[in-house]
XYZ file of N, CA and C in Angstrom:
282
model
N -17.379 53.682 -155.134
C -16.916 52.271 -154.990
C -15.491 52.141 -154.423
N -14.720 53.358 -154.379
C -13.467 53.303 -153.891
C -13.422 53.492 -152.375
N -14.653 53.784 -151.784
C -14.663 53.924 -150.312
C -14.535 52.699 -149.483
N -13.924 52.669 -148.361
C -13.781 51.481 -147.613
C -15.208 51.033 -146.953
N -16.040 51.980 -146.700
C -17.448 51.792 -146.316
C -18.281 50.998 -147.407
N -18.178 51.548 -148.683
C -18.751 50.885 -149.745
C -18.384 49.593 -149.984
N -16.969 49.423 -149.977
C -16.382 48.028 -150.227
C -16.914 47.109 -149.145
N -16.876 47.457 -147.913
C -17.326 46.712 -146.696
C -18.689 46.218 -146.934
N -19.633 47.132 -147.275
C -21.012 46.726 -147.506
C -21.043 45.852 -148.797
N -20.408 46.027 -149.727
C -20.522 45.084 -150.927
C -20.012 43.809 -150.444
N -18.935 43.700 -149.767
C -18.436 42.418 -149.262
C -19.474 41.621 -148.462
N -19.995 42.455 -147.428
C -20.998 41.988 -146.523
C -22.248 41.383 -147.228
N -22.703 42.054 -148.236
C -23.866 41.574 -149.053
C -23.534 40.355 -149.698
N -22.353 40.222 -150.332
C -21.928 38.995 -150.885
C -21.855 37.903 -149.884
N -21.223 38.113 -148.647
C -21.125 36.946 -147.717
C -22.526 36.619 -147.288
N -23.389 37.429 -146.885
C -24.683 37.271 -146.259
C -25.641 36.697 -147.150
N -25.741 37.238 -148.492
C -26.821 36.763 -149.380
C -26.287 36.000 -150.529
N -24.998 35.822 -150.609
C -24.416 34.937 -151.767
C -24.874 35.437 -153.082
N -25.017 36.769 -153.131
C -25.426 37.441 -154.408
C -24.519 38.713 -154.632
N -24.494 39.263 -155.761
C -23.811 40.520 -156.022
C -24.759 41.784 -155.587
N -24.233 42.780 -154.995
C -25.062 43.802 -154.537
C -25.770 44.573 -155.766
N -26.941 44.905 -155.589
C -27.621 45.678 -156.556
C -27.417 47.222 -156.358
N -27.142 47.922 -157.444
C -26.865 49.400 -157.211
C -27.978 50.241 -157.816
N -28.207 51.423 -157.229
C -29.086 52.391 -157.809
C -28.739 53.621 -157.125
N -29.044 54.779 -157.690
C -28.633 56.123 -157.259
C -29.727 56.958 -156.768
N -30.892 56.505 -156.818
C -31.991 57.342 -156.365
C -33.266 56.413 -155.961
N -34.018 56.971 -155.049
C -35.225 56.361 -154.705
C -36.240 57.406 -154.362
N -37.530 56.931 -154.027
C -38.623 57.939 -153.848
C -38.494 58.547 -152.495
N -37.800 58.004 -151.447
C -37.711 58.480 -150.140
C -36.650 59.592 -150.087
N -36.258 60.008 -148.913
C -35.168 60.956 -148.646
C -34.356 60.664 -147.393
N -33.118 61.077 -147.338
C -32.280 60.736 -146.190
C -31.504 61.998 -146.031
N -30.709 62.015 -144.881
C -29.754 63.169 -144.556
C -28.376 62.899 -145.281
N -28.388 61.782 -146.096
C -27.031 61.337 -146.602
C -26.343 62.385 -147.431
N -27.213 63.220 -148.145
C -26.517 64.255 -148.931
C -25.777 65.229 -148.231
N -26.201 65.498 -146.993
C -25.437 66.446 -146.190
C -24.064 65.852 -145.720
N -23.966 64.571 -145.527
C -22.937 63.903 -145.164
C -21.829 63.870 -146.354
N -22.418 63.526 -147.393
C -21.662 63.539 -148.684
C -21.010 64.933 -148.979
N -21.890 65.937 -148.752
C -21.335 67.219 -149.056
C -20.183 67.586 -148.059
N -20.229 67.045 -146.935
C -19.100 67.132 -145.971
C -17.900 66.237 -146.161
N -17.961 65.481 -147.251
C -16.823 64.557 -147.627
C -16.993 63.250 -146.818
N -18.109 62.915 -146.167
C -18.281 61.646 -145.440
C -19.005 60.574 -146.359
N -18.371 59.557 -146.507
C -18.996 58.505 -147.372
C -20.387 57.905 -146.857
N -21.349 57.827 -147.762
C -22.703 57.345 -147.247
C -23.130 56.293 -148.152
N -24.045 55.461 -147.533
C -24.630 54.312 -148.292
C -26.083 54.236 -147.792
N -26.937 54.039 -148.672
C -28.380 53.808 -148.324
C -28.649 52.281 -148.525
N -28.957 51.607 -147.379
C -29.223 50.075 -147.572
C -30.204 49.772 -146.553
N -31.317 49.049 -147.015
C -32.436 48.776 -146.007
C -33.301 47.687 -146.672
N -34.305 47.365 -145.858
C -35.244 46.248 -146.211
C -36.293 46.740 -147.254
N -36.868 45.825 -148.034
C -37.840 46.171 -148.923
C -39.237 46.101 -148.281
N -40.280 46.625 -148.799
C -41.573 46.689 -148.177
C -42.546 47.178 -149.130
N -43.670 47.656 -148.471
C -44.796 48.132 -149.246
C -45.304 49.373 -148.725
N -45.758 50.217 -149.576
C -46.493 51.539 -149.177
C -45.645 52.399 -148.353
N -44.402 52.623 -148.659
C -43.506 53.439 -147.843
C -44.140 54.803 -147.630
N -44.133 55.290 -146.466
C -44.572 56.563 -145.952
C -46.027 56.704 -146.243
N -46.885 55.642 -146.280
C -48.249 55.810 -146.599
C -49.003 54.811 -145.602
N -50.252 54.794 -145.915
C -51.176 53.875 -145.108
C -50.661 52.472 -145.187
N -50.701 51.815 -144.073
C -50.330 50.411 -143.932
C -48.847 50.060 -144.322
N -47.999 51.064 -144.113
C -46.573 50.909 -144.453
C -46.099 49.538 -143.765
N -45.256 48.779 -144.546
C -44.684 47.570 -143.987
C -43.301 47.302 -144.590
N -42.567 46.560 -143.775
C -41.248 46.078 -144.277
C -41.312 44.583 -144.143
N -40.458 43.901 -145.057
C -40.475 42.534 -145.020
C -39.575 42.016 -143.890
N -39.985 41.123 -143.012
C -39.246 40.671 -141.875
C -37.937 39.956 -142.361
N -38.116 39.117 -143.393
C -36.904 38.471 -143.907
C -35.878 39.427 -144.394
N -36.321 40.548 -145.076
C -35.391 41.604 -145.522
C -34.833 42.342 -144.251
N -35.568 42.565 -143.312
C -35.140 43.282 -142.140
C -33.954 42.419 -141.457
N -34.165 41.146 -141.384
C -33.147 40.254 -140.768
C -31.888 40.067 -141.564
N -32.031 40.165 -142.931
C -30.984 40.212 -143.910
C -30.144 41.489 -143.729
N -30.897 42.580 -143.610
C -30.249 43.826 -143.361
C -29.483 43.872 -142.114
N -29.995 43.311 -141.048
C -29.328 43.224 -139.781
C -28.000 42.466 -139.867
N -28.005 41.356 -140.590
C -26.854 40.499 -140.891
C -25.852 41.295 -141.776
N -26.226 42.015 -142.716
C -25.295 42.807 -143.552
C -24.686 43.779 -142.725
N -25.409 44.562 -141.860
C -24.827 45.540 -140.993
C -23.788 44.882 -140.027
N -24.232 43.790 -139.406
C -23.183 43.166 -138.596
C -21.915 42.738 -139.321
N -22.088 42.151 -140.377
C -20.939 41.697 -141.218
C -20.100 42.937 -141.648
N -20.809 44.154 -142.098
C -20.075 45.283 -142.446
C -19.288 45.832 -141.230
N -19.851 45.911 -140.104
C -19.181 46.441 -138.950
C -17.937 45.588 -138.701
N -18.121 44.230 -138.609
C -17.020 43.352 -138.319
C -15.931 43.506 -139.425
N -16.238 43.651 -140.554
C -15.257 43.833 -141.599
C -14.459 45.124 -141.575
N -15.187 46.267 -141.142
C -14.506 47.500 -141.109
C -13.606 47.497 -139.901
N -13.911 46.737 -138.833
C -13.097 46.641 -137.691
C -12.148 45.582 -137.636
N -12.131 44.849 -138.631
C -11.247 43.671 -138.814
C -11.488 42.586 -137.862
N -12.649 42.433 -137.430
C -12.952 41.495 -136.288
C -13.554 40.153 -136.893
N -13.961 40.052 -138.120
C -14.612 38.764 -138.426
C -13.907 38.233 -139.746
N -13.889 36.935 -139.711
C -13.502 36.214 -140.886
C -14.732 36.164 -141.787
N -14.716 35.944 -143.122
C -15.880 35.966 -143.907
C -16.909 34.938 -143.398
N -18.092 35.409 -143.353
C -19.323 34.591 -142.960
C -19.544 34.435 -141.455
N -18.521 34.813 -140.586
C -18.661 34.430 -139.213
C -19.622 35.445 -138.524
N -19.447 36.653 -138.657
C -20.376 37.631 -137.893
C -21.803 37.420 -138.251
N -22.096 37.309 -139.608
C -23.445 37.105 -140.103
C -24.122 35.858 -139.435
N -23.287 34.790 -139.299
C -23.726 33.547 -138.819
C -24.459 33.629 -137.509
N -23.961 34.592 -136.672
C -24.604 34.783 -135.306
C -25.979 35.147 -135.321
N -26.563 35.718 -136.476
C -27.957 36.058 -136.589
C -28.815 35.126 -137.364
N -28.167 34.070 -137.761
C -28.916 33.077 -138.481
C -30.146 32.424 -137.640
N -31.359 32.213 -138.158
C -32.446 31.705 -137.512
C -32.118 30.163 -137.015
């Protein structure tokens, strides 16, 4: 949580969703994130919810996907110092 990346995503989740970020340290899938962490590069796993991951009829929730895009946009703007709170995410509102 001391990482600028982690703080930026936490802030973005708060701005976009008006909720506190939910934390967990493991899931059933896999990423290359551990290799980046071993190299000293901060990593975060964040994405949409869905059903039947890596199985038949795998699906993600479109609303979650749009929220994820808003959080990513807000995170990038925050890291680059380009957006005031809530402005970047507003551009993706339906």
